[in-house]
Amino acid sequence: MSDNKPWEFTCKTCGGHKLTVSHVWTILAGPESESWQEWGPLEANHFWRFEFKEKVEEDEDDEVERGDFGEFAEDDSASKPEEYEKFEQESDPESDEFYVNCASCDREIEFGWSEPNRGGRIFPVECSDFIPGEIWPEPRYLNSWQHKGWLRSGGDQQ
Ligand SMILES: [Zn+2]
């Protein structure tokens, strides 16, 4: 653990020090849509590197569990994480979601961006170098940050 990170993170739940960045998006595949996710570590410079990618199985929403059919539900080989490989597909930017989680216990950590419109680098709020008021919130946390008084002053956030 001697890499010179300019910031530190210590999970208040599990004591972990690493963060994982995930990107989840939906693509239209014929009449259906599929969700995919890719994830990897947040690095010292606040950039991240996606190392894995997999299809998100939607088994928790409207599908009621019907015991007998369980064995047909999954065919597995495709559902394991695989080494990340780049490939391009039509994606819908509106559906993109980003998450930052503790790499050890998976607790979601709020984060923001160094530039507007999810640009630049990722700054999780629990990192030691997070400076409220200088980071653009991930849109999901806008309300939460507004309550905390963390929004940039003089910005044009809606
Ligand atoms: Zn943790």
JSON list of C-alpha atoms and ligand atoms in Angstrom, two decimals:
[
{"chain": "A", "resi": 1, "resn": "MET", "atom": "CA", "xyz": [0.00, 0.00, 0.00]},
{"chain": "A", "resi": 2, "resn": "SER", "atom": "CA", "xyz": [2.69, 2.42, -0.79]},
{"chain": "A", "resi": 3, "resn": "ASP", "atom": "CA", "xyz": [1.41, 3.93, -3.96]},
{"chain": "A", "resi": 4, "resn": "ASN", "atom": "CA", "xyz": [1.46, 7.66, -3.61]},
{"chain": "A", "resi": 5, "resn": "LYS", "atom": "CA", "xyz": [-2.09, 8.57, -3.82]},
{"chain": "A", "resi": 6, "resn": "PRO", "atom": "CA", "xyz": [-2.85, 12.22, -3.56]},
{"chain": "A", "resi": 7, "resn": "TRP", "atom": "CA", "xyz": [-6.06, 11.28, -1.80]},
{"chain": "A", "resi": 8, "resn": "GLU", "atom": "CA", "xyz": [-7.26, 8.76, 0.68]},
{"chain": "A", "resi": 9, "resn": "PHE", "atom": "CA", "xyz": [-10.48, 6.97, 1.16]},
{"chain": "A", "resi": 10, "resn": "THR", "atom": "CA", "xyz": [-11.33, 4.88, 4.17]},
{"chain": "A", "resi": 11, "resn": "CYS", "atom": "CA", "xyz": [-14.71, 3.26, 4.14]},
{"chain": "A", "resi": 12, "resn": "LYS", "atom": "CA", "xyz": [-16.57, 4.04, 7.31]},
{"chain": "A", "resi": 13, "resn": "THR", "atom": "CA", "xyz": [-18.37, 0.73, 7.11]},
{"chain": "A", "resi": 14, "resn": "CYS", "atom": "CA", "xyz": [-15.67, -1.79, 6.26]},
{"chain": "A", "resi": 15, "resn": "GLY", "atom": "CA", "xyz": [-12.40, 0.12, 6.43]},
{"chain": "A", "resi": 16, "resn": "GLY", "atom": "CA", "xyz": [-11.63, -0.54, 2.74]},
{"chain": "A", "resi": 17, "resn": "HIS", "atom": "CA", "xyz": [-9.52, 1.90, 0.76]},
{"chain": "A", "resi": 18, "resn": "LYS", "atom": "CA", "xyz": [-10.43, 1.15, -2.81]},
{"chain": "A", "resi": 19, "resn": "LEU", "atom": "CA", "xyz": [-13.21, 2.48, -4.95]},
{"chain": "A", "resi": 20, "resn": "THR", "atom": "CA", "xyz": [-14.89, 0.99, -7.95]},
{"chain": "A", "resi": 21, "resn": "VAL", "atom": "CA", "xyz": [-16.46, 3.05, -10.72]},
{"chain": "A", "resi": 22, "resn": "SER", "atom": "CA", "xyz": [-19.31, 1.46, -12.68]},
{"chain": "A", "resi": 23, "resn": "HIS", "atom": "CA", "xyz": [-21.05, 2.57, -15.80]},
{"chain": "A", "resi": 24, "resn": "VAL", "atom": "CA", "xyz": [-24.45, 1.12, -16.62]},
{"chain": "A", "resi": 25, "resn": "TRP", "atom": "CA", "xyz": [-26.20, 1.70, -19.91]},
{"chain": "A", "resi": 26, "resn": "THR", "atom": "CA", "xyz": [-29.02, 0.35, -21.98]},
{"chain": "A", "resi": 27, "resn": "ILE", "atom": "CA", "xyz": [-28.96, -0.60, -25.61]},
{"chain": "A", "resi": 28, "resn": "LEU", "atom": "CA", "xyz": [-31.85, -1.37, -27.84]},
{"chain": "A", "resi": 29, "resn": "ALA", "atom": "CA", "xyz": [-31.65, -4.85, -29.24]},
{"chain": "A", "resi": 30, "resn": "GLY", "atom": "CA", "xyz": [-34.66, -5.29, -31.47]},
{"chain": "A", "resi": 31, "resn": "PRO", "atom": "CA", "xyz": [-37.86, -5.04, -29.46]},
{"chain": "A", "resi": 32, "resn": "GLU", "atom": "CA", "xyz": [-36.05, -5.50, -26.23]},
{"chain": "A", "resi": 33, "resn": "SER", "atom": "CA", "xyz": [-33.53, -3.49, -24.43]},
{"chain": "A", "resi": 34, "resn": "GLU", "atom": "CA", "xyz": [-30.51, -4.84, -22.68]},
{"chain": "A", "resi": 35, "resn": "SER", "atom": "CA", "xyz": [-28.56, -3.33, -19.89]},
{"chain": "A", "resi": 36, "resn": "TRP", "atom": "CA", "xyz": [-24.84, -3.65, -19.65]},
{"chain": "A", "resi": 37, "resn": "GLN", "atom": "CA", "xyz": [-22.37, -2.59, -17.11]},
{"chain": "A", "resi": 38, "resn": "GLU", "atom": "CA", "xyz": [-18.66, -2.10, -17.04]},
{"chain": "A", "resi": 39, "resn": "TRP", "atom": "CA", "xyz": [-16.56, -1.37, -14.01]},
{"chain": "A", "resi": 40, "resn": "GLY", "atom": "CA", "xyz": [-13.07, -0.93, -12.74]},
{"chain": "A", "resi": 41, "resn": "PRO", "atom": "CA", "xyz": [-10.98, 0.90, -10.17]},
{"chain": "A", "resi": 42, "resn": "LEU", "atom": "CA", "xyz": [-10.86, 4.62, -9.53]},
{"chain": "A", "resi": 43, "resn": "GLU", "atom": "CA", "xyz": [-7.21, 5.55, -9.79]},
{"chain": "A", "resi": 44, "resn": "ALA", "atom": "CA", "xyz": [-4.98, 7.99, -8.01]},
{"chain": "A", "resi": 45, "resn": "ASN", "atom": "CA", "xyz": [-5.45, 10.68, -10.61]},
{"chain": "A", "resi": 46, "resn": "HIS", "atom": "CA", "xyz": [-9.26, 10.47, -10.32]},
{"chain": "A", "resi": 47, "resn": "PHE", "atom": "CA", "xyz": [-9.59, 8.80, -13.68]},
{"chain": "A", "resi": 48, "resn": "TRP", "atom": "CA", "xyz": [-10.83, 5.27, -13.80]},
{"chain": "A", "resi": 49, "resn": "ARG", "atom": "CA", "xyz": [-10.25, 2.21, -15.88]},
{"chain": "A", "resi": 50, "resn": "PHE", "atom": "CA", "xyz": [-12.98, -0.19, -16.84]},
{"chain": "A", "resi": 51, "resn": "GLU", "atom": "CA", "xyz": [-11.70, -3.72, -16.62]},
{"chain": "A", "resi": 52, "resn": "PHE", "atom": "CA", "xyz": [-14.82, -5.80, -16.75]},
{"chain": "A", "resi": 53, "resn": "LYS", "atom": "CA", "xyz": [-18.03, -5.76, -18.63]},
{"chain": "A", "resi": 54, "resn": "GLU", "atom": "CA", "xyz": [-21.17, -7.84, -18.43]},
{"chain": "A", "resi": 55, "resn": "LYS", "atom": "CA", "xyz": [-24.80, -7.89, -19.31]},
{"chain": "A", "resi": 56, "resn": "VAL", "atom": "CA", "xyz": [-27.11, -7.01, -16.44]},
{"chain": "A", "resi": 57, "resn": "GLU", "atom": "CA", "xyz": [-29.70, -9.71, -15.98]},
{"chain": "A", "resi": 58, "resn": "GLU", "atom": "CA", "xyz": [-33.05, -8.30, -15.16]},
{"chain": "A", "resi": 59, "resn": "ASP", "atom": "CA", "xyz": [-34.34, -10.80, -12.77]},
{"chain": "A", "resi": 60, "resn": "GLU", "atom": "CA", "xyz": [-35.64, -8.65, -10.06]},
{"chain": "A", "resi": 61, "resn": "ASP", "atom": "CA", "xyz": [-38.31, -6.46, -11.57]},
{"chain": "A", "resi": 62, "resn": "ASP", "atom": "CA", "xyz": [-41.56, -7.55, -12.87]},
{"chain": "A", "resi": 63, "resn": "GLU", "atom": "CA", "xyz": [-40.73, -11.16, -13.26]},
{"chain": "A", "resi": 64, "resn": "VAL", "atom": "CA", "xyz": [-42.40, -13.01, -10.46]},
{"chain": "A", "resi": 65, "resn": "GLU", "atom": "CA", "xyz": [-40.50, -16.01, -9.33]},
{"chain": "A", "resi": 66, "resn": "ARG", "atom": "CA", "xyz": [-42.07, -19.15, -10.67]},
{"chain": "A", "resi": 67, "resn": "GLY", "atom": "CA", "xyz": [-40.22, -21.94, -9.10]},
{"chain": "A", "resi": 68, "resn": "ASP", "atom": "CA", "xyz": [-40.59, -24.59, -11.70]},
{"chain": "A", "resi": 69, "resn": "PHE", "atom": "CA", "xyz": [-39.10, -22.63, -14.46]},
{"chain": "A", "resi": 70, "resn": "GLY", "atom": "CA", "xyz": [-35.96, -21.75, -12.63]},
{"chain": "A", "resi": 71, "resn": "GLU", "atom": "CA", "xyz": [-33.80, -24.13, -14.47]},
{"chain": "A", "resi": 72, "resn": "PHE", "atom": "CA", "xyz": [-34.52, -22.55, -17.78]},
{"chain": "A", "resi": 73, "resn": "ALA", "atom": "CA", "xyz": [-33.87, -19.09, -16.60]},
{"chain": "A", "resi": 74, "resn": "GLU", "atom": "CA", "xyz": [-30.21, -18.84, -16.91]},
{"chain": "A", "resi": 75, "resn": "ASP", "atom": "CA", "xyz": [-27.65, -19.96, -19.23]},
{"chain": "A", "resi": 76, "resn": "ASP", "atom": "CA", "xyz": [-24.61, -18.94, -17.76]},
{"chain": "A", "resi": 77, "resn": "SER", "atom": "CA", "xyz": [-21.61, -18.73, -19.67]},
{"chain": "A", "resi": 78, "resn": "ALA", "atom": "CA", "xyz": [-22.46, -15.27, -20.76]},
{"chain": "A", "resi": 79, "resn": "SER", "atom": "CA", "xyz": [-23.16, -13.99, -17.35]},
{"chain": "A", "resi": 80, "resn": "LYS", "atom": "CA", "xyz": [-19.75, -14.21, -15.82]},
{"chain": "A", "resi": 81, "resn": "PRO", "atom": "CA", "xyz": [-17.58, -11.16, -15.76]},
{"chain": "A", "resi": 82, "resn": "GLU", "atom": "CA", "xyz": [-15.19, -11.23, -18.61]},
{"chain": "A", "resi": 83, "resn": "GLU", "atom": "CA", "xyz": [-12.03, -9.39, -19.31]},
{"chain": "A", "resi": 84, "resn": "TYR", "atom": "CA", "xyz": [-13.05, -6.05, -20.55]},
{"chain": "A", "resi": 85, "resn": "GLU", "atom": "CA", "xyz": [-12.94, -5.64, -24.26]},
{"chain": "A", "resi": 86, "resn": "LYS", "atom": "CA", "xyz": [-13.90, -2.63, -26.22]},
{"chain": "A", "resi": 87, "resn": "PHE", "atom": "CA", "xyz": [-16.65, -2.78, -28.69]},
{"chain": "A", "resi": 88, "resn": "GLU", "atom": "CA", "xyz": [-19.04, -0.27, -29.99]},
{"chain": "A", "resi": 89, "resn": "GLN", "atom": "CA", "xyz": [-22.76, -0.39, -29.98]},
{"chain": "A", "resi": 90, "resn": "GLU", "atom": "CA", "xyz": [-25.61, 2.01, -30.31]},
{"chain": "A", "resi": 91, "resn": "SER", "atom": "CA", "xyz": [-26.21, 3.40, -26.92]},
{"chain": "A", "resi": 92, "resn": "ASP", "atom": "CA", "xyz": [-28.67, 5.83, -25.50]},
{"chain": "A", "resi": 93, "resn": "PRO", "atom": "CA", "xyz": [-26.74, 8.46, -23.57]},
{"chain": "A", "resi": 94, "resn": "GLU", "atom": "CA", "xyz": [-29.79, 9.35, -21.55]},
{"chain": "A", "resi": 95, "resn": "SER", "atom": "CA", "xyz": [-29.74, 5.95, -20.01]},
{"chain": "A", "resi": 96, "resn": "ASP", "atom": "CA", "xyz": [-26.17, 6.08, -18.88]},
{"chain": "A", "resi": 97, "resn": "GLU", "atom": "CA", "xyz": [-25.62, 5.84, -15.20]},
{"chain": "A", "resi": 98, "resn": "PHE", "atom": "CA", "xyz": [-22.44, 6.00, -13.22]},
{"chain": "A", "resi": 99, "resn": "TYR", "atom": "CA", "xyz": [-21.87, 4.68, -9.74]},
{"chain": "A", "resi": 100, "resn": "VAL", "atom": "CA", "xyz": [-19.02, 4.74, -7.31]},
{"chain": "A", "resi": 101, "resn": "ASN", "atom": "CA", "xyz": [-18.93, 2.02, -4.68]},
{"chain": "A", "resi": 102, "resn": "CYS", "atom": "CA", "xyz": [-16.58, 0.84, -1.99]},
{"chain": "A", "resi": 103, "resn": "ALA", "atom": "CA", "xyz": [-14.67, -2.01, -3.62]},
{"chain": "A", "resi": 104, "resn": "SER", "atom": "CA", "xyz": [-14.87, -4.08, -0.46]},
{"chain": "A", "resi": 105, "resn": "CYS", "atom": "CA", "xyz": [-18.44, -3.78, 0.81]},
{"chain": "A", "resi": 106, "resn": "ASP", "atom": "CA", "xyz": [-20.13, -2.30, -2.23]},
{"chain": "A", "resi": 107, "resn": "ARG", "atom": "CA", "xyz": [-21.55, 0.67, -0.35]},
{"chain": "A", "resi": 108, "resn": "GLU", "atom": "CA", "xyz": [-22.58, 3.45, -2.74]},
{"chain": "A", "resi": 109, "resn": "ILE", "atom": "CA", "xyz": [-20.51, 6.59, -2.39]},
{"chain": "A", "resi": 110, "resn": "GLU", "atom": "CA", "xyz": [-21.77, 9.93, -3.68]},
{"chain": "A", "resi": 111, "resn": "PHE", "atom": "CA", "xyz": [-19.49, 11.60, -6.17]},
{"chain": "A", "resi": 112, "resn": "GLY", "atom": "CA", "xyz": [-19.18, 14.50, -8.56]},
{"chain": "A", "resi": 113, "resn": "TRP", "atom": "CA", "xyz": [-17.25, 15.49, -11.65]},
{"chain": "A", "resi": 114, "resn": "SER", "atom": "CA", "xyz": [-14.50, 17.98, -12.21]},
{"chain": "A", "resi": 115, "resn": "GLU", "atom": "CA", "xyz": [-16.34, 19.43, -15.20]},
{"chain": "A", "resi": 116, "resn": "PRO", "atom": "CA", "xyz": [-20.00, 20.06, -16.04]},
{"chain": "A", "resi": 117, "resn": "ASN", "atom": "CA", "xyz": [-22.06, 17.48, -17.88]},
{"chain": "A", "resi": 118, "resn": "ARG", "atom": "CA", "xyz": [-20.27, 14.57, -16.34]},
{"chain": "A", "resi": 119, "resn": "GLY", "atom": "CA", "xyz": [-16.97, 15.64, -17.74]},
{"chain": "A", "resi": 120, "resn": "GLY", "atom": "CA", "xyz": [-13.46, 15.34, -16.50]},
{"chain": "A", "resi": 121, "resn": "ARG", "atom": "CA", "xyz": [-12.57, 13.31, -13.48]},
{"chain": "A", "resi": 122, "resn": "ILE", "atom": "CA", "xyz": [-14.56, 11.63, -10.73]},
{"chain": "A", "resi": 123, "resn": "PHE", "atom": "CA", "xyz": [-14.38, 12.93, -7.17]},
{"chain": "A", "resi": 124, "resn": "PRO", "atom": "CA", "xyz": [-16.12, 10.79, -4.55]},
{"chain": "A", "resi": 125, "resn": "VAL", "atom": "CA", "xyz": [-17.30, 12.84, -1.58]},
{"chain": "A", "resi": 126, "resn": "GLU", "atom": "CA", "xyz": [-15.54, 10.63, 0.91]},
{"chain": "A", "resi": 127, "resn": "CYS", "atom": "CA", "xyz": [-12.11, 11.10, -0.63]},
{"chain": "A", "resi": 128, "resn": "SER", "atom": "CA", "xyz": [-9.80, 13.28, 1.36]},
{"chain": "A", "resi": 129, "resn": "ASP", "atom": "CA", "xyz": [-9.37, 15.79, -1.44]},
{"chain": "A", "resi": 130, "resn": "PHE", "atom": "CA", "xyz": [-13.04, 16.36, -2.12]},
{"chain": "A", "resi": 131, "resn": "ILE", "atom": "CA", "xyz": [-13.83, 20.08, -1.94]},
{"chain": "A", "resi": 132, "resn": "PRO", "atom": "CA", "xyz": [-17.51, 20.95, -1.71]},
{"chain": "A", "resi": 133, "resn": "GLY", "atom": "CA", "xyz": [-18.38, 23.77, -4.04]},
{"chain": "A", "resi": 134, "resn": "GLU", "atom": "CA", "xyz": [-15.73, 22.92, -6.60]},
{"chain": "A", "resi": 135, "resn": "ILE", "atom": "CA", "xyz": [-17.15, 19.72, -7.95]},
{"chain": "A", "resi": 136, "resn": "TRP", "atom": "CA", "xyz": [-20.10, 19.28, -10.26]},
{"chain": "A", "resi": 137, "resn": "PRO", "atom": "CA", "xyz": [-22.54, 16.80, -8.77]},
{"chain": "A", "resi": 138, "resn": "GLU", "atom": "CA", "xyz": [-23.50, 13.63, -10.50]},
{"chain": "A", "resi": 139, "resn": "PRO", "atom": "CA", "xyz": [-27.12, 14.45, -11.44]},
{"chain": "A", "resi": 140, "resn": "ARG", "atom": "CA", "xyz": [-28.55, 11.80, -9.10]},
{"chain": "A", "resi": 141, "resn": "TYR", "atom": "CA", "xyz": [-27.08, 13.62, -6.13]},
{"chain": "A", "resi": 142, "resn": "LEU", "atom": "CA", "xyz": [-28.10, 17.12, -7.09]},
{"chain": "A", "resi": 143, "resn": "ASN", "atom": "CA", "xyz": [-30.83, 17.40, -4.50]},
{"chain": "A", "resi": 144, "resn": "SER", "atom": "CA", "xyz": [-28.77, 15.87, -1.81]},
{"chain": "A", "resi": 145, "resn": "TRP", "atom": "CA", "xyz": [-25.91, 18.28, -2.48]},
{"chain": "A", "resi": 146, "resn": "GLN", "atom": "CA", "xyz": [-28.25, 21.22, -2.61]},
{"chain": "A", "resi": 147, "resn": "HIS", "atom": "CA", "xyz": [-29.34, 20.40, 0.93]},
{"chain": "A", "resi": 148, "resn": "LYS", "atom": "CA", "xyz": [-25.77, 20.14, 2.04]},
{"chain": "A", "resi": 149, "resn": "GLY", "atom": "CA", "xyz": [-24.85, 23.44, 0.41]},
{"chain": "A", "resi": 150, "resn": "TRP", "atom": "CA", "xyz": [-22.25, 21.77, -1.81]},
{"chain": "A", "resi": 151, "resn": "LEU", "atom": "CA", "xyz": [-23.32, 23.22, -5.14]},
{"chain": "A", "resi": 152, "resn": "ARG", "atom": "CA", "xyz": [-20.95, 25.44, -6.98]},
{"chain": "A", "resi": 153, "resn": "SER", "atom": "CA", "xyz": [-21.65, 29.07, -6.39]},
{"chain": "A", "resi": 154, "resn": "GLY", "atom": "CA", "xyz": [-22.17, 31.14, -9.46]},
{"chain": "A", "resi": 155, "resn": "GLY", "atom": "CA", "xyz": [-22.63, 28.05, -11.58]},
{"chain": "A", "resi": 156, "resn": "ASP", "atom": "CA", "xyz": [-25.53, 27.60, -13.86]},
{"chain": "A", "resi": 157, "resn": "GLN", "atom": "CA", "xyz": [-26.77, 24.32, -12.53]},
{"chain": "A", "resi": 158, "resn": "GLN", "atom": "CA", "xyz": [-30.46, 23.86, -12.86]},
{"chain": "B", "resi": 1, "resn": "ZN", "atom": "ZN", "xyz": [-16.73, -0.51, 2.46]}
]
